[in-house]
CSV table of C-alpha atoms and ligand atoms in Angstrom, one decimal:
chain,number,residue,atom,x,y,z
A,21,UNK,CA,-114.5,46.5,107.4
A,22,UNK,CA,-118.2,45.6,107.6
A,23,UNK,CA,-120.2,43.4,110.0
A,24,UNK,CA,-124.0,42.7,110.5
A,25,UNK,CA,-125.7,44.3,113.2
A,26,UNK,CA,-129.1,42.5,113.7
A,27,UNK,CA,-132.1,45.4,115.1
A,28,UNK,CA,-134.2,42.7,115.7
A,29,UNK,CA,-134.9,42.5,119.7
A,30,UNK,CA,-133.2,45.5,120.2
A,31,UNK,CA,-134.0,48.6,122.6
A,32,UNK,CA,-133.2,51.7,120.3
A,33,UNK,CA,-132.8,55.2,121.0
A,34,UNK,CA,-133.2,57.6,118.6
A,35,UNK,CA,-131.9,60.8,120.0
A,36,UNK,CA,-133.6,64.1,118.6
A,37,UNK,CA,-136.4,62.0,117.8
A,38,UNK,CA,-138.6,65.6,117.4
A,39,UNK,CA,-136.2,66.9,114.4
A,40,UNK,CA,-136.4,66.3,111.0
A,41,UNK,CA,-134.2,63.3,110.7
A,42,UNK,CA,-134.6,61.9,114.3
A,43,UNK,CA,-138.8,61.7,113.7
A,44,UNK,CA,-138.1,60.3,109.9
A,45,UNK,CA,-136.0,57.4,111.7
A,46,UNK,CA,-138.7,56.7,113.9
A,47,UNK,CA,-140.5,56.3,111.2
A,48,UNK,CA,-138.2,54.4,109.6
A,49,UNK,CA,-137.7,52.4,112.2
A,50,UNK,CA,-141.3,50.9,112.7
A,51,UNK,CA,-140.5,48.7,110.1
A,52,UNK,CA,-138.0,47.1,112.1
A,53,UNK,CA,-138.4,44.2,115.3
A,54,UNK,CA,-137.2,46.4,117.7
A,55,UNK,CA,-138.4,48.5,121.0
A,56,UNK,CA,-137.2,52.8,119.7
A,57,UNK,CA,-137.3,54.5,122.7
A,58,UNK,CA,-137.7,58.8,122.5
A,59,UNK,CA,-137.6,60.2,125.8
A,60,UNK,CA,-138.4,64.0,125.6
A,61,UNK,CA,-136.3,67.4,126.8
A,62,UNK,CA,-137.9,66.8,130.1
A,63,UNK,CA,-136.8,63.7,130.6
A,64,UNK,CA,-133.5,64.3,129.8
A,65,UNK,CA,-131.7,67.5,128.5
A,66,UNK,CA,-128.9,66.5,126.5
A,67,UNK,CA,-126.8,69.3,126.9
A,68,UNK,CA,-126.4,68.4,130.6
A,69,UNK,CA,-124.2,65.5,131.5
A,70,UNK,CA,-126.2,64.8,134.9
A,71,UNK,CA,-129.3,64.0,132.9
A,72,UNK,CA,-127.4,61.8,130.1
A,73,UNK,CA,-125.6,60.2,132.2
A,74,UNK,CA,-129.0,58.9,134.7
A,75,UNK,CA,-131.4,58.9,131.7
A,76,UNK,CA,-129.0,55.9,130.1
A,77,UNK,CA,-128.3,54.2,133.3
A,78,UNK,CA,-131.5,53.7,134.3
A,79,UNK,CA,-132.6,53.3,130.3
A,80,UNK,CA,-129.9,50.9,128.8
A,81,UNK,CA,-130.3,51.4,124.7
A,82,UNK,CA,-128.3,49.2,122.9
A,83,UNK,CA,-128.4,50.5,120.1
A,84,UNK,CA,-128.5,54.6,119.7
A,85,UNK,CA,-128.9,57.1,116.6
A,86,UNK,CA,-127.6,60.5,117.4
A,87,UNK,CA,-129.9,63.1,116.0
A,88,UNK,CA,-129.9,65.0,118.5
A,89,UNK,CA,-128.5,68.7,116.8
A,90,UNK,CA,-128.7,72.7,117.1
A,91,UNK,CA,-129.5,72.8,113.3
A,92,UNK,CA,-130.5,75.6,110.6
A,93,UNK,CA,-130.0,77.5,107.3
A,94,UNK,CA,-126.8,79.9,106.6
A,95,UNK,CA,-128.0,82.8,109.0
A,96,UNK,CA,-129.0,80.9,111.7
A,97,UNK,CA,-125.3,79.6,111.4
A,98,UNK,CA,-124.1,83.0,111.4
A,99,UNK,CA,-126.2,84.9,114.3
A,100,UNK,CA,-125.9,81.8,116.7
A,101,UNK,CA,-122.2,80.6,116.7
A,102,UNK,CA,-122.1,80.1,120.2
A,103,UNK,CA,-125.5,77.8,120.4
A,104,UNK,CA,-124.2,75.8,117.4
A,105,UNK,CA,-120.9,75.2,119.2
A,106,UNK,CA,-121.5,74.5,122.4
A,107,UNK,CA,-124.9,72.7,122.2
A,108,UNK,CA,-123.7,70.3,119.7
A,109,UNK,CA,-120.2,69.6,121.3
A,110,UNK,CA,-122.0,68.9,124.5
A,111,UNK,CA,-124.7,66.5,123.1
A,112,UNK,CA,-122.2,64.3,121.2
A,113,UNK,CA,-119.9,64.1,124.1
A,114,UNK,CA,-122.6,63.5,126.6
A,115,UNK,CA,-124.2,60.7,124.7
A,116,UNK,CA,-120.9,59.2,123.4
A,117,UNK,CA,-119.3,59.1,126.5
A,118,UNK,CA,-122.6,58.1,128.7
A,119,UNK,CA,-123.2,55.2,125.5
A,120,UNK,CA,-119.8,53.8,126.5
A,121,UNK,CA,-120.0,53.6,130.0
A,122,UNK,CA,-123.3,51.9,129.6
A,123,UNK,CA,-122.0,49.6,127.2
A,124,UNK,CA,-124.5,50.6,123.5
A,125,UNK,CA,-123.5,47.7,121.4
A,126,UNK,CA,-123.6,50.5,118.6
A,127,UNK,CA,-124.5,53.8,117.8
A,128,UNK,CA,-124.3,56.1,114.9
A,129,UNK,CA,-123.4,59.7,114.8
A,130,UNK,CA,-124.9,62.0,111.9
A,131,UNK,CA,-122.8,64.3,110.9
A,132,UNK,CA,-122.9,67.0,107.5
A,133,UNK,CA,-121.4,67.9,104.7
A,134,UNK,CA,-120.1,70.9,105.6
A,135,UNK,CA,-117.5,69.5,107.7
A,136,UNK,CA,-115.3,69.4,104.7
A,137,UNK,CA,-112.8,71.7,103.7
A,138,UNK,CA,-114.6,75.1,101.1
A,139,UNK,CA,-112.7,74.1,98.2
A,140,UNK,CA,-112.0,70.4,98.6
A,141,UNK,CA,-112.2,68.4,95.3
A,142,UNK,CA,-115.8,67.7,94.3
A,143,UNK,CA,-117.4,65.3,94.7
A,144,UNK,CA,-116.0,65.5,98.1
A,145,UNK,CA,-114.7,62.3,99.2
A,146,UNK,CA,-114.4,61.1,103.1
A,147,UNK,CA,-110.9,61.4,103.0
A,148,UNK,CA,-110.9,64.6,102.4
A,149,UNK,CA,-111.9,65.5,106.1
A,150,UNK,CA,-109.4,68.7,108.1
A,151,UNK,CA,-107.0,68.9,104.6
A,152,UNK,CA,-107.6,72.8,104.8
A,153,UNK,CA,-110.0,75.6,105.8
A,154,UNK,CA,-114.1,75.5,106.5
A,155,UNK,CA,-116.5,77.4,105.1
A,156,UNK,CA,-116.6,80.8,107.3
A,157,UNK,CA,-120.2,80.9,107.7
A,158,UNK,CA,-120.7,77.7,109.2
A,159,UNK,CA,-117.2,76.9,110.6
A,160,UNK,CA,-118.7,76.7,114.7
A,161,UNK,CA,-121.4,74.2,113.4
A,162,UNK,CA,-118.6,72.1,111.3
A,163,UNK,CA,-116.5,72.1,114.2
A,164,UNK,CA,-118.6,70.6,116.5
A,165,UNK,CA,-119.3,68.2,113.9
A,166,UNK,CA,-115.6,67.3,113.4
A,167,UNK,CA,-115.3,66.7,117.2
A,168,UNK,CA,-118.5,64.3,117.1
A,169,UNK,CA,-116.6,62.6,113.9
A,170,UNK,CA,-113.4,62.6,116.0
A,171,UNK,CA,-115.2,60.8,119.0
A,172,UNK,CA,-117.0,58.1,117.7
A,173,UNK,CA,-113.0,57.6,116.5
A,174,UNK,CA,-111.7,57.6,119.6
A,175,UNK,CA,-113.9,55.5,121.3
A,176,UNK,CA,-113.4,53.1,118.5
A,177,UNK,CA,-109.2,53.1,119.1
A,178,UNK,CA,-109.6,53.0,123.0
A,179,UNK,CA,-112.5,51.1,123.9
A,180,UNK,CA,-113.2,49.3,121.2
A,181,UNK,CA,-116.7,50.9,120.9
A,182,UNK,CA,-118.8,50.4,117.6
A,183,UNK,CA,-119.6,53.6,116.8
A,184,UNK,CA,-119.9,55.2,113.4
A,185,UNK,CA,-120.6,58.2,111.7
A,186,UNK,CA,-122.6,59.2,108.4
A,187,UNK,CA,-122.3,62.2,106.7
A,188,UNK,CA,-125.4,63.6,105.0
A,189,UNK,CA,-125.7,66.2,102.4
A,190,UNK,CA,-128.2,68.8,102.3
A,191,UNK,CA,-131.4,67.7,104.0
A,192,UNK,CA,-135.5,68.1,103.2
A,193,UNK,CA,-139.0,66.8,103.8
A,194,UNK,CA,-141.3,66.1,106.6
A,195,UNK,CA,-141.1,68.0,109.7
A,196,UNK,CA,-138.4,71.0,108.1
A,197,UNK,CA,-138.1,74.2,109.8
A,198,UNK,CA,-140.0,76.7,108.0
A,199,UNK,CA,-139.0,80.2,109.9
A,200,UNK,CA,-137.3,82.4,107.4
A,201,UNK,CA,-135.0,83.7,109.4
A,202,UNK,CA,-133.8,80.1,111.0
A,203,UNK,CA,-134.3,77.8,107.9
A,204,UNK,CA,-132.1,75.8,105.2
A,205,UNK,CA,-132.6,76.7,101.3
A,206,UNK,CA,-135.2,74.6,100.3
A,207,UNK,CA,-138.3,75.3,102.9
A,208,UNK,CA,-137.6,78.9,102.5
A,209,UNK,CA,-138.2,78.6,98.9
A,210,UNK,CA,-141.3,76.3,99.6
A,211,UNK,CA,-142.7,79.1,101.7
A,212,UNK,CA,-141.6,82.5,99.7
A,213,UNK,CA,-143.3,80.8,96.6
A,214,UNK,CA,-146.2,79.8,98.7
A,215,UNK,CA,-146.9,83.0,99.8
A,216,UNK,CA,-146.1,84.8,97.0
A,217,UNK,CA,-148.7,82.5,94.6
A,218,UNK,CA,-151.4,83.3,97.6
A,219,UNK,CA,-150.4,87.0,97.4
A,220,UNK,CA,-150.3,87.2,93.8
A,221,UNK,CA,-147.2,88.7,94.0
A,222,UNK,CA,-144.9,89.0,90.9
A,223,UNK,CA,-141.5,88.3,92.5
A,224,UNK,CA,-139.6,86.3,95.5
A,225,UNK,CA,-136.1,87.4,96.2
A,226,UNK,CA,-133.9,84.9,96.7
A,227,UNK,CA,-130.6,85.3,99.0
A,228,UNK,CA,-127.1,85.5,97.4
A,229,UNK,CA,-126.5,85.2,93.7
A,230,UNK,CA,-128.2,82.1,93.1
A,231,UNK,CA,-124.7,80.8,91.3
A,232,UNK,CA,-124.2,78.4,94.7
A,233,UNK,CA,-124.8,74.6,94.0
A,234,UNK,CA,-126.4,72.2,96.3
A,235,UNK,CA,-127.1,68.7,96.5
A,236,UNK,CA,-130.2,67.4,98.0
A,237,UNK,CA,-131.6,64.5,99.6
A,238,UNK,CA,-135.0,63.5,101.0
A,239,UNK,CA,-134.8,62.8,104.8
A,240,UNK,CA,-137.1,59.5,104.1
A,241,UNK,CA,-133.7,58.4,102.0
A,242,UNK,CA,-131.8,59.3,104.9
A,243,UNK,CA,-133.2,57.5,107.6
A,244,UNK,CA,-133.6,54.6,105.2
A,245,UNK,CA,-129.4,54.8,105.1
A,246,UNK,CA,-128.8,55.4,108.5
A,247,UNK,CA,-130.7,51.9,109.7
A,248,UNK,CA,-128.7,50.3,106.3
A,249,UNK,CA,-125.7,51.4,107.9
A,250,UNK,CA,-126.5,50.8,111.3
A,251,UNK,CA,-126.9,46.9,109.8
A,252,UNK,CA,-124.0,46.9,107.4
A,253,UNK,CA,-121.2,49.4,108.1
A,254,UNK,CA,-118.2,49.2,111.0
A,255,UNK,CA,-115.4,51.2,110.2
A,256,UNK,CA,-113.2,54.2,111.4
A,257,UNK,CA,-114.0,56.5,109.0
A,258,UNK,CA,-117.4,58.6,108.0
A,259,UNK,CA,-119.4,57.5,105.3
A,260,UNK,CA,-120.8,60.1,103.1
A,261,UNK,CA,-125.0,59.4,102.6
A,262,UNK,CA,-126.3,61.9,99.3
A,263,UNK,CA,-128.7,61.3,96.3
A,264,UNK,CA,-126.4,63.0,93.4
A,265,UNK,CA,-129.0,65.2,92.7
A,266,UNK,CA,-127.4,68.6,92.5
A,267,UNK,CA,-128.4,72.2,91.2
A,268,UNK,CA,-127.8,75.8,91.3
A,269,UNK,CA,-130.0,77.5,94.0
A,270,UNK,CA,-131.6,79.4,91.0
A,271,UNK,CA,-132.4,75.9,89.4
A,272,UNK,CA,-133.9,75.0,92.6
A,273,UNK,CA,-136.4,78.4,92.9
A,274,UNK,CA,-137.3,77.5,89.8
A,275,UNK,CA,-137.9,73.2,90.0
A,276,UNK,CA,-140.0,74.9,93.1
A,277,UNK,CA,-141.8,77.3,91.4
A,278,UNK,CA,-142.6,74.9,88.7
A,279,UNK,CA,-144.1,72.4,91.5
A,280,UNK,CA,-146.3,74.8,92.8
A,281,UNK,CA,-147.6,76.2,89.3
A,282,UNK,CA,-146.0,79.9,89.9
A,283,UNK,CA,-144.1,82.0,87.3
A,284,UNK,CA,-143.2,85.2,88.7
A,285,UNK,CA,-139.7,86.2,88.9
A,286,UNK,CA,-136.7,85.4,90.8
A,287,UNK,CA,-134.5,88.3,92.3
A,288,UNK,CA,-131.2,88.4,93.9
A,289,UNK,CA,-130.4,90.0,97.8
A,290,UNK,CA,-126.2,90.0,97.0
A,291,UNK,CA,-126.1,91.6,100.2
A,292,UNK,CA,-126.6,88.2,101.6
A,293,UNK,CA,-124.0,85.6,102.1
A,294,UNK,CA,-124.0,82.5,99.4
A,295,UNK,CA,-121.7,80.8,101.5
A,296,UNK,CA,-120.1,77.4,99.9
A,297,UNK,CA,-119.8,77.2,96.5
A,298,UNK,CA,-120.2,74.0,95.9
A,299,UNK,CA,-121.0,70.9,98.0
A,300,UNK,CA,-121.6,67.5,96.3
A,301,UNK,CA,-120.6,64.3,98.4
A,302,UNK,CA,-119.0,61.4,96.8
A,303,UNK,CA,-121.0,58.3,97.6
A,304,UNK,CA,-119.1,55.7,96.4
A,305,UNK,CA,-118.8,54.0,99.6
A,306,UNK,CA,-122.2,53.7,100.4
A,307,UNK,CA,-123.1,52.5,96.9
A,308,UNK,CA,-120.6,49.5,97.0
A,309,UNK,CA,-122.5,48.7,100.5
A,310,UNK,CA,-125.2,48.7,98.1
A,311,UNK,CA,-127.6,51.6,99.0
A,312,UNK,CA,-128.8,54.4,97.0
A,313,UNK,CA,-131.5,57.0,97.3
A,314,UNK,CA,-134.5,56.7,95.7
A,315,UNK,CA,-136.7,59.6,96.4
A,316,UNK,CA,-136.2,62.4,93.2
A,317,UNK,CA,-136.3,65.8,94.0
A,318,UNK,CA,-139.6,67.1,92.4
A,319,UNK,CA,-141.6,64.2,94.1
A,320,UNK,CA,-139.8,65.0,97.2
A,321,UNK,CA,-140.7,68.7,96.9
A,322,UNK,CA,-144.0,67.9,95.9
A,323,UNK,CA,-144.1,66.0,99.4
A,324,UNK,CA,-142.6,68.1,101.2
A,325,UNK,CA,-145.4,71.1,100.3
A,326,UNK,CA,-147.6,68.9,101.2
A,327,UNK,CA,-146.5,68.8,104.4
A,328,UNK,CA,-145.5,72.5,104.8
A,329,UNK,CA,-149.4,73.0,104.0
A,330,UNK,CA,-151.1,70.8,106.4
A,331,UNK,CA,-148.6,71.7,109.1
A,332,UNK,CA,-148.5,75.7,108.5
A,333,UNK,CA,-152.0,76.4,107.9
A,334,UNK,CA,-151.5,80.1,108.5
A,335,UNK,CA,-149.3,80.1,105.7
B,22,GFB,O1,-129.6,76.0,103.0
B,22,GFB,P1,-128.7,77.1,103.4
B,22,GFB,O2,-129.3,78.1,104.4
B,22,GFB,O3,-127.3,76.6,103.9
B,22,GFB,O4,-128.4,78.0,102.1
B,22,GFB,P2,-125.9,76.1,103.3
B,22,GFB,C1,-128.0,77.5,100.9
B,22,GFB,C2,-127.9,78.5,99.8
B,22,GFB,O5,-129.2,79.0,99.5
B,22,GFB,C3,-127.0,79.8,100.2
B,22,GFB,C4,-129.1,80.4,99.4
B,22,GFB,O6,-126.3,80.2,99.0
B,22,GFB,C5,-128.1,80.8,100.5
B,22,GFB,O7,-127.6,82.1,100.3
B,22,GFB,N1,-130.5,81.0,99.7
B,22,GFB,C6,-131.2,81.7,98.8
B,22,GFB,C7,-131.2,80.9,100.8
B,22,GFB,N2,-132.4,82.1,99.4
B,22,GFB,C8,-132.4,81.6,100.6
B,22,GFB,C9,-133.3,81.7,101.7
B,22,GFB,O8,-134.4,82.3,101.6
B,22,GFB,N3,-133.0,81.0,102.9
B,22,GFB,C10,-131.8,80.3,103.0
B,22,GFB,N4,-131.6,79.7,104.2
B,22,GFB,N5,-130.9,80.3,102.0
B,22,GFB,C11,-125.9,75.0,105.6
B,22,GFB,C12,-125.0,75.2,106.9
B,22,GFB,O9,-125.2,75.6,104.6
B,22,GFB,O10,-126.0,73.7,105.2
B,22,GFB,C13,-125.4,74.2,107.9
B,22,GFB,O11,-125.1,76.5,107.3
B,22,GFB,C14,-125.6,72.8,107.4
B,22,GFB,O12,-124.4,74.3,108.9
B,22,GFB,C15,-126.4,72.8,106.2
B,22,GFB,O13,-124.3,72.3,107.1
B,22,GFB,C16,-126.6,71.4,105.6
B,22,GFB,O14,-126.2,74.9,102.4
B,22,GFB,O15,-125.1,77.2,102.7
């Protein structure tokens, strides 16, 4: 089922509007007649039901994008289960519950990939959601997911709420997290071949085997999606959002490598996790809406660096 959900007038909050994708939907967004409102942690500290609960009382969004996530790479993931658990279950059900009382005439939830099953047919499709076991290394952070997933569901059967979640694949661009220890694949890479071509140094290891394949999609294409969908889409069920643009992680160190003008080697740390094999989403509901991504990968990289190097300049 789709409607059309007019942004025009609107008061909009984008919730996590400091991350990645909450500051690209801003941006997104500025392009649209509406009011986006993006109170800060000290106005109101998701986690804590109090200061949800007030903040959207006394602020009355209509419409709201959850953002708002305890995100990172595969070892963040693994060193911080508890932080990717808790955090995100009590941000989803703080805003979803506080966005019905207050009566948000819609909101949508972003979800991730990784909430499918490991070894789900690929391309994974939607329906393909808790039909068997999660990825081990980031099972806490796919759970929480699930729950945010199952919400917006509920709310939907009991109250009638229009809310809706989208699934996004691996994301990149502006604003990325650039620690090493906390990051995903792709700014990593951005910065060990940065260095390295600064250091003159011959090599970069890489984590894992390299064998692992990944899709990626520009977080420009994503908030692009999320206000389509926002417009267009009102249904039960999550909606995958990814560009079809998939490679090995060695095929990525090296599109990277090739962007920045460096040809040392590539080494391997096996001792390293490589996590899910594979995880490709199947768009095929978003492209009958009639969206696609736009944004190719070596342009996005090539924007993404630039970026990394006005941003870092200690790197
Ligand atoms: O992006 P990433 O950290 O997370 O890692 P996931 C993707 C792949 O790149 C793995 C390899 O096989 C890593 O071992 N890799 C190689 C590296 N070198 C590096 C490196 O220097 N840093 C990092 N980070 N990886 C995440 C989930 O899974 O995907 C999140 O943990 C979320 O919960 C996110 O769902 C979208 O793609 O494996």
């Amino acid at each position: 089922m789709t409607g059309v959900y007019d942004l025009s007038g609107k008061r909009v909050y984008v919730a996590g509007h400091r991350g990645m994708v909450g500051s690209a939907l801003v941006r997104r967004l500025a392009s649209e007649a509406c009011t986006v409102l993006t109170p800060t942690r000290a106005d109101v500290d998701l986690r804590r039901q109090a200061d949800v609960e007030r903040w959207m009382a006394a602020e009355k969004p209509q419409a709201v994008f959850l953002a708002a996530a305890k995100v990172g790479g595969i070892a963040a993931n693994d060193r911080y289960p508890a932080d990717f658990l808790y955090d995100n279950l009590m941000i989803e059900a703080n805003l979803i519950q506080a966005a019905q009382t207050v009566g948000v005439e819609k909101l949508l939830f972003l979800g991730s990939s990784c909430i499918y099953p490991r070894l789900a047919p690929q391309p994974l499709q939607e329906d393909c959601l808790l039909t068997g076991p999660l990825e081990p290394t980031n099972e806490w952070y796919a759970i929480a997911k699930i729950a945010g997933v199952k919400l917006c569901q509920a709310y939907r059967r009991q109250h009638g709420a229009d809310f809706i979640s989208a699934m996004p694949t691996n994301l990149y661009g502006p604003g990325d997290n650039y620690d090493l220890q906390g990051s995903h694949v792709l700014p990593a890479l951005l910065r060990k071949i940065h260095e390295a071509k600064r250091d003159g140094a011959g090599a970069v290891t890489l984590w894992g085997t390299g064998t692992p394949l990944r899709e990626f999609l520009h977080v420009d294409d994503l908030a692009d999606a999320c206000v389509f969908l926002m417009k267009t889409y009102s249904s039960d069920g999550p909606i995958n959002v990814g560009s079809g643009q998939e490679l090995s992680i060695r095929a990525l160190a090296e599109t990277i490598a090739d962007v920045l003008a460096w040809s040392g080697d590539l080494t391997f740390d096996t001792a390293k996790p490589d996590g899910t094999p594979r995880k490709l989403l199947d768009t095929t509901r978003l492209h009958d809406l009639g969206w696609d991504a736009k944004i190719g990968l070596r342009t996005g990289i090539a924007e993404a660096y630039g970026w990394f190097v006005e941003n870092h300049p200690d790197a």
